[in-house]
CSV table of C-alpha atoms and ligand atoms in Angstrom, one decimal:
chain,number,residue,atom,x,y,z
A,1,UNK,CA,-33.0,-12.5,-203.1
A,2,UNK,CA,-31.1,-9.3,-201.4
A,3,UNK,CA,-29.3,-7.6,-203.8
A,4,UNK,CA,-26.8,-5.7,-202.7
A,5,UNK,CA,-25.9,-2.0,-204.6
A,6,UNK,CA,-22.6,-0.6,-203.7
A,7,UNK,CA,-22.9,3.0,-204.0
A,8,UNK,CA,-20.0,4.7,-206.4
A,9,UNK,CA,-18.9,7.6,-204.1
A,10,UNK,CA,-15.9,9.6,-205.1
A,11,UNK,CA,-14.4,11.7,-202.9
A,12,UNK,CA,-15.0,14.7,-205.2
A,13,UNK,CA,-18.2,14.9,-204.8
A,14,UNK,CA,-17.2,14.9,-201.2
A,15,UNK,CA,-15.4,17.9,-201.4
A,16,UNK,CA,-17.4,19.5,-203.6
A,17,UNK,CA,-20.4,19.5,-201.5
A,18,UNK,CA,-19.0,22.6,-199.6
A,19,UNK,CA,-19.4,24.0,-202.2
A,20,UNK,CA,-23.2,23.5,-201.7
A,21,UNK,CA,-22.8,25.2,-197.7
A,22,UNK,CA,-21.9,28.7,-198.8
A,23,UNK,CA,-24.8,30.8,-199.5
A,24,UNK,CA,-25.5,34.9,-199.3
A,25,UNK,CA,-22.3,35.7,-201.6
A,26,UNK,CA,-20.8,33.3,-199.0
A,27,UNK,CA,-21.6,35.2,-196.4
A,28,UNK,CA,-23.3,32.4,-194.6
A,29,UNK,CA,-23.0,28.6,-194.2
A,30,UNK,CA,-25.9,26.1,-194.2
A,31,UNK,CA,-25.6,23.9,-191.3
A,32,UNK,CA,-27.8,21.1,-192.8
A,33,UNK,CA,-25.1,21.0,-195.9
A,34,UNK,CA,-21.7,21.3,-193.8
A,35,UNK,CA,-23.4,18.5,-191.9
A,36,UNK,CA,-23.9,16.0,-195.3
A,37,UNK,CA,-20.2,17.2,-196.2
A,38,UNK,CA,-18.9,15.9,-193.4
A,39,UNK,CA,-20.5,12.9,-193.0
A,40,UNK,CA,-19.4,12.2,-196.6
A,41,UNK,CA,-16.2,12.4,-195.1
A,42,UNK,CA,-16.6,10.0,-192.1
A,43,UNK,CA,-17.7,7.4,-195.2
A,44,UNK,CA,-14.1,7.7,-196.3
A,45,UNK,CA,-12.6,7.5,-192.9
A,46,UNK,CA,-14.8,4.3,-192.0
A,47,UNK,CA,-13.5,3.0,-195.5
A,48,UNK,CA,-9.4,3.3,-194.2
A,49,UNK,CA,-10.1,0.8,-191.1
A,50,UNK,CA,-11.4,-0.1,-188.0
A,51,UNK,CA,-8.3,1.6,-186.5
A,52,UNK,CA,-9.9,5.1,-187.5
A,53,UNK,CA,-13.1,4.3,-185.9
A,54,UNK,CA,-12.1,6.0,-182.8
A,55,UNK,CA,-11.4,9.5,-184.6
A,56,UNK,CA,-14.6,9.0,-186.6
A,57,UNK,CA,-16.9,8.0,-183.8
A,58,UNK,CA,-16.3,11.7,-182.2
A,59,UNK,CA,-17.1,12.9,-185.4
A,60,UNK,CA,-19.9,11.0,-185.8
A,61,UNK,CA,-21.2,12.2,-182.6
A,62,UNK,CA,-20.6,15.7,-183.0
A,63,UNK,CA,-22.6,15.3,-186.7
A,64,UNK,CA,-25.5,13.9,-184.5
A,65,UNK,CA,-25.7,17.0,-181.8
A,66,UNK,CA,-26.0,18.8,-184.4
A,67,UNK,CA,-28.5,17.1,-186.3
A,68,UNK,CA,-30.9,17.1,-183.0
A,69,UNK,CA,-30.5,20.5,-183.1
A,70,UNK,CA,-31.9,21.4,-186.3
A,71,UNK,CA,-34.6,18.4,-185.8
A,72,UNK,CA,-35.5,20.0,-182.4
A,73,UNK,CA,-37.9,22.7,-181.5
A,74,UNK,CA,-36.0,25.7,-182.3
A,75,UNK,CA,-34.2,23.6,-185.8
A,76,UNK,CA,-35.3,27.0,-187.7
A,77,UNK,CA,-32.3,28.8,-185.1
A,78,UNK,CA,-29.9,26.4,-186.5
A,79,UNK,CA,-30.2,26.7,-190.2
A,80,UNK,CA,-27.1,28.6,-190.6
A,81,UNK,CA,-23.9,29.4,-188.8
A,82,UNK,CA,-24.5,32.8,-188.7
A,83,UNK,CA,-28.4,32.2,-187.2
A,84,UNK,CA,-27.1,29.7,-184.7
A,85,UNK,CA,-24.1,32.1,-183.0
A,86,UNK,CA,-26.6,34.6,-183.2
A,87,UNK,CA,-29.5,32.8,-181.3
A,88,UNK,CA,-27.4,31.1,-179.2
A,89,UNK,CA,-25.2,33.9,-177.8
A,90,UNK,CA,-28.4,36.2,-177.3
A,91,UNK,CA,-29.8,33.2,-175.6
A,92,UNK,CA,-27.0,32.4,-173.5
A,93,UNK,CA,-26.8,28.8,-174.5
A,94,UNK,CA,-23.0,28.7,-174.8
A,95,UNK,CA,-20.4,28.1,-172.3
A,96,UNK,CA,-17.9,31.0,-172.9
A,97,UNK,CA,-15.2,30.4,-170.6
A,98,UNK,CA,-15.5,27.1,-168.8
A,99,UNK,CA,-17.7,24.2,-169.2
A,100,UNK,CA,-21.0,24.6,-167.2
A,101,UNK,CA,-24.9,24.4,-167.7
A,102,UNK,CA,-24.3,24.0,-171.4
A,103,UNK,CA,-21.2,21.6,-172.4
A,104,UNK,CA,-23.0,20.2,-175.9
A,105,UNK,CA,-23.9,23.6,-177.6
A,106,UNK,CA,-23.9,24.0,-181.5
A,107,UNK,CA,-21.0,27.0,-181.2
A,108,UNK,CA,-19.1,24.8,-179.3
A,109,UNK,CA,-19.7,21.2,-181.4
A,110,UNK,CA,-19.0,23.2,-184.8
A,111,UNK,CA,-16.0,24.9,-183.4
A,112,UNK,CA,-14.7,21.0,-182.9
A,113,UNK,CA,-15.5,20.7,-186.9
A,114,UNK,CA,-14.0,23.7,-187.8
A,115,UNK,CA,-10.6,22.7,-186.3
A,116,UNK,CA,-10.6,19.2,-187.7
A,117,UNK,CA,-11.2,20.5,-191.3
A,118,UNK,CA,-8.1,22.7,-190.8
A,119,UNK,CA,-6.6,19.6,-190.3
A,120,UNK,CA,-7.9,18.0,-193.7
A,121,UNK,CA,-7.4,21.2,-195.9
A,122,UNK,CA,-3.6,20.7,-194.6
A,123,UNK,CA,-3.4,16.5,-195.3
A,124,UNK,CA,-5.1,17.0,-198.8
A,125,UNK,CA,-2.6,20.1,-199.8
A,126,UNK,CA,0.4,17.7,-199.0
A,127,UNK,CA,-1.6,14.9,-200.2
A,128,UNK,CA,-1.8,17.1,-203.4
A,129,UNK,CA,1.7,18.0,-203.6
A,130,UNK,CA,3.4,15.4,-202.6
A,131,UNK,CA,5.6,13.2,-204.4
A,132,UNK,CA,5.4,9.6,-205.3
A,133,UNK,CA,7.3,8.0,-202.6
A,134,UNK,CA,6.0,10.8,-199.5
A,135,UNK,CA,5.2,8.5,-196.8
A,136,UNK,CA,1.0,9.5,-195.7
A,137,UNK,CA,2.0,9.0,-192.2
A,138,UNK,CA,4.6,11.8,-192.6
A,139,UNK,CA,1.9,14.2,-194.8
A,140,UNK,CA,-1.0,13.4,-192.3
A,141,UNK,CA,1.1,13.5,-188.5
A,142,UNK,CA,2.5,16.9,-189.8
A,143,UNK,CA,-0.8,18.3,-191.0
A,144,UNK,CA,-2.3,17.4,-187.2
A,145,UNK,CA,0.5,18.9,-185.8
A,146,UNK,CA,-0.1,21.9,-187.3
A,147,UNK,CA,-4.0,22.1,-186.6
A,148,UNK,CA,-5.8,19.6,-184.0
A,149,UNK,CA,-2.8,18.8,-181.8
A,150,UNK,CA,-3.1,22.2,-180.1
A,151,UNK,CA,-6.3,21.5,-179.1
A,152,UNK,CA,-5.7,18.2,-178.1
A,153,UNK,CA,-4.5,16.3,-174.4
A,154,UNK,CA,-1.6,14.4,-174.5
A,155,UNK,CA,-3.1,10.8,-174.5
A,156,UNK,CA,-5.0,11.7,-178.0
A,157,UNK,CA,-2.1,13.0,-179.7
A,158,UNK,CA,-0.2,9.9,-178.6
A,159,UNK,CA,-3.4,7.8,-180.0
A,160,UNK,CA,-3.4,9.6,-183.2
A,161,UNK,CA,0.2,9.7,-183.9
A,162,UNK,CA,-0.1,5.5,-183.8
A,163,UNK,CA,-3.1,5.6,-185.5
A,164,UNK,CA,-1.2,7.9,-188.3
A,165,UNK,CA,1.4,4.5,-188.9
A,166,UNK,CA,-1.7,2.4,-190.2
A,167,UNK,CA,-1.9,5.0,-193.2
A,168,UNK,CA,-2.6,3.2,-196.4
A,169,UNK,CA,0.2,4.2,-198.8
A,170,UNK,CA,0.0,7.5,-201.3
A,171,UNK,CA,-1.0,5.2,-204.1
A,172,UNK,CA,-3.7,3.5,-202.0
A,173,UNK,CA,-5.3,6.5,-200.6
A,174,UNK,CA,-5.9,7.9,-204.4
A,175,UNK,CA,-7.4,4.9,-204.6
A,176,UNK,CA,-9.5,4.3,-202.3
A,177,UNK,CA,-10.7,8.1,-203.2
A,178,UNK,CA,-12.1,6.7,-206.1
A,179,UNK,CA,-11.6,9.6,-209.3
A,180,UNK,CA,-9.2,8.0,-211.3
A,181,UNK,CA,-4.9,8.2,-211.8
A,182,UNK,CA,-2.8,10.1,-209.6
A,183,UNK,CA,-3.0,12.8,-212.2
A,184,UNK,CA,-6.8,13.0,-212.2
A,185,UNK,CA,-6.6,13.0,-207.9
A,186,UNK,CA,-4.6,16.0,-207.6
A,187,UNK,CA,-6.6,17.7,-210.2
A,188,UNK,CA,-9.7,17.0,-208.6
A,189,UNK,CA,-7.7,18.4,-205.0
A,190,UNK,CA,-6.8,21.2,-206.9
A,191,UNK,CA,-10.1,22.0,-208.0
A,192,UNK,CA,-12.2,20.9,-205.2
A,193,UNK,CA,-10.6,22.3,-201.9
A,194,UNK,CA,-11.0,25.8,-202.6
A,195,UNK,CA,-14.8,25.1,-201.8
A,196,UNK,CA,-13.4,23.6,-198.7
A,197,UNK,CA,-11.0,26.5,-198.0
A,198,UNK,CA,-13.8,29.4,-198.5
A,199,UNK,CA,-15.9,27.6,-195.9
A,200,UNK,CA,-13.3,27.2,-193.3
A,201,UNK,CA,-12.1,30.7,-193.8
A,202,UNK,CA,-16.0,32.0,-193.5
A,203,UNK,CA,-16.4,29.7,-190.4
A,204,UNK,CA,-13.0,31.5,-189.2
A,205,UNK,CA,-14.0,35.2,-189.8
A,206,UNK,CA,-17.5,34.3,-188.2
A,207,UNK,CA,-16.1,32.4,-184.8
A,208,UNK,CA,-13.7,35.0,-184.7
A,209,UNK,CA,-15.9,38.0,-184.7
A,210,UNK,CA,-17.9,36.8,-181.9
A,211,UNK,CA,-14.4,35.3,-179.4
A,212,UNK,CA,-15.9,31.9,-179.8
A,213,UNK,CA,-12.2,30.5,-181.1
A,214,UNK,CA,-11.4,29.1,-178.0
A,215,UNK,CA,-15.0,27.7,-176.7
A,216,UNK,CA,-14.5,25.0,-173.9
B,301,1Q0,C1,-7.3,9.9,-192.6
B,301,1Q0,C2,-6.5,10.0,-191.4
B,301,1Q0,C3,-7.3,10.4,-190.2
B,301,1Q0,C4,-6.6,11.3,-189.3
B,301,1Q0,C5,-7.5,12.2,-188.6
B,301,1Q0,C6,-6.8,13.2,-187.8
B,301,1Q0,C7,-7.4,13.4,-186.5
B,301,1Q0,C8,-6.8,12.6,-185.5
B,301,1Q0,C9,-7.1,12.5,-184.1
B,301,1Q0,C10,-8.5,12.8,-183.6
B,301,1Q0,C11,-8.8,12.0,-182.4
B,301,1Q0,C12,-10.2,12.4,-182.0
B,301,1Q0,C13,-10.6,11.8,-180.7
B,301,1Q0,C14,-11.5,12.7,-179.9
B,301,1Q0,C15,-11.2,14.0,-179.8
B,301,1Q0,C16,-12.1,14.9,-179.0
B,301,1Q0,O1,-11.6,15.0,-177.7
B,301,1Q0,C17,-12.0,16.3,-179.7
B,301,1Q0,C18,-12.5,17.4,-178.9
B,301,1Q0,O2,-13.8,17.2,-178.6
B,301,1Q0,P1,-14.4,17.4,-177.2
B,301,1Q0,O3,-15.9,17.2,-177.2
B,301,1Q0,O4,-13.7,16.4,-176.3
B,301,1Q0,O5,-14.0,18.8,-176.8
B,301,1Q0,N1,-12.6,16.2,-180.9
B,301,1Q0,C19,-12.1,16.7,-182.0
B,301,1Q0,O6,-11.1,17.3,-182.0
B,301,1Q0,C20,-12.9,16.5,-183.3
B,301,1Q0,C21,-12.0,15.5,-184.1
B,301,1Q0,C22,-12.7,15.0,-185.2
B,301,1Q0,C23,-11.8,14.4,-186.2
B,301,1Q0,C24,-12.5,14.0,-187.4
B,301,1Q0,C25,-11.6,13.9,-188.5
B,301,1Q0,C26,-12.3,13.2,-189.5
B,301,1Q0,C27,-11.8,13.4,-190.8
B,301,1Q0,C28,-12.2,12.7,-191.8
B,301,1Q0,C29,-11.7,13.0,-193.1
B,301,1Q0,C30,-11.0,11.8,-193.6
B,301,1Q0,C31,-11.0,11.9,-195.0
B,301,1Q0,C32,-9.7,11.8,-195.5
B,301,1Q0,C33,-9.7,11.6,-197.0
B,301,1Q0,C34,-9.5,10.2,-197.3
B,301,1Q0,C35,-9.5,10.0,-198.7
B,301,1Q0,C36,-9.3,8.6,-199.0
């Protein structure tokens, strides 16, 4: 007999996970706990569609460099965001202007991250205050334009922008998100995201400290 236990997952609990990165008067970001936050987040990506596979499989991938990091010999180096700049800038293990002897390093995998959870702070703040009848495909191509596009070739943004017309609808994506009404969603967004924010915006400062904003 296989029984088979479908987990409840909301995406609040999602969200609120960042909450669980920030550590040192959130002065510091635990890599191990961004890492579960955002894989929380491919979950809800794989649940949209087959047609999302593409965006989430590059996510995916940059969840599992990172993961070999902290399983590898020098993990301890890659506890945190500050500890990994650190060790890898003193150790020259980052390609700082053009891709070279190092084109998979934790400054430059995160970075990738970082900009794609500017791009969901943006869709779940018009998510949040959006009205009934806003179209998601409207909310989620302008949010991309905004963030990601810049980084992205052509031929992507083309891909996504398709992609973006096989949105579920408003009502289906509060849904799907599993915490209740409408009301209760954007409530929970309104509650949630600042965890989000206050990570992004440490990430920011950090990256921005050290010039590694526009790693290869
Ligand atoms: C929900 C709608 C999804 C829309 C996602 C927006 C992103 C769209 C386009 C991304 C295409 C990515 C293809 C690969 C790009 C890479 O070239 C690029 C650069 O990396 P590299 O190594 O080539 O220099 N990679 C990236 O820019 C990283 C992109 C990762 C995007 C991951 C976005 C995953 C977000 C998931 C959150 C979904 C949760 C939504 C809430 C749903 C609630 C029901």
């Amino acid at each position: 007999l296989v029984v088979i236990v479908e987990e409840k997952f909301t995406l609040r609990e999602v969200l609120v996970s960042f909450k669980s990165c920030l550590v040192d008067n959130d002065e510091d970001v635990i890599v191990e706990h961004y890492l579960n936050g955002w894989k929380g987040l491919v979950r809800f990506m794989n649940s949209l569609g087959t047609i999302f596979s593409f965006v989430s499989k590059d996510a995916v991938n940059k969840i599992q460099i990172m993961e070999n990091y902290l399983k590898g010999e020098n993990g301890e180096r890659y506890r945190t965001l500050q500890s990994m700049v650190e060790y890898e800038l003193s150790s020259d293990l980052v390609d700082v202007t053009k891709r070279g002897s190092h084109p998979e390093s934790g400054c430059r995998t995160v970075l990738r991250l970082h900009r794609a959870l500017r791009w969901l702070q943006l869709f779940l703040e018009k998510l949040r205050t959006s009205s009934e009848d806003s179209k998601t495909s409207t909310l989620c191509s302008e949010a991309y334009n905004d963030s990601l596009a810049n980084y992205h070739p052509w031929i992507i943004r083309k891909t996504a922008t398709v992609a973006f017309l096989a949105l579920p609808a408003r009502n289906m994506f509060f849904e799907v998100m599993n915490v209740g009404t409408a009301e209760d969603v954007v409530d929970m967004l309104g509650e949630a995201m600042p965890y989000v924010s206050k990570v992004y915006d440490f990430t920011q400062e950090l990256y921005s400290q050290h010039n590694l904003l526009d790693l290869p």
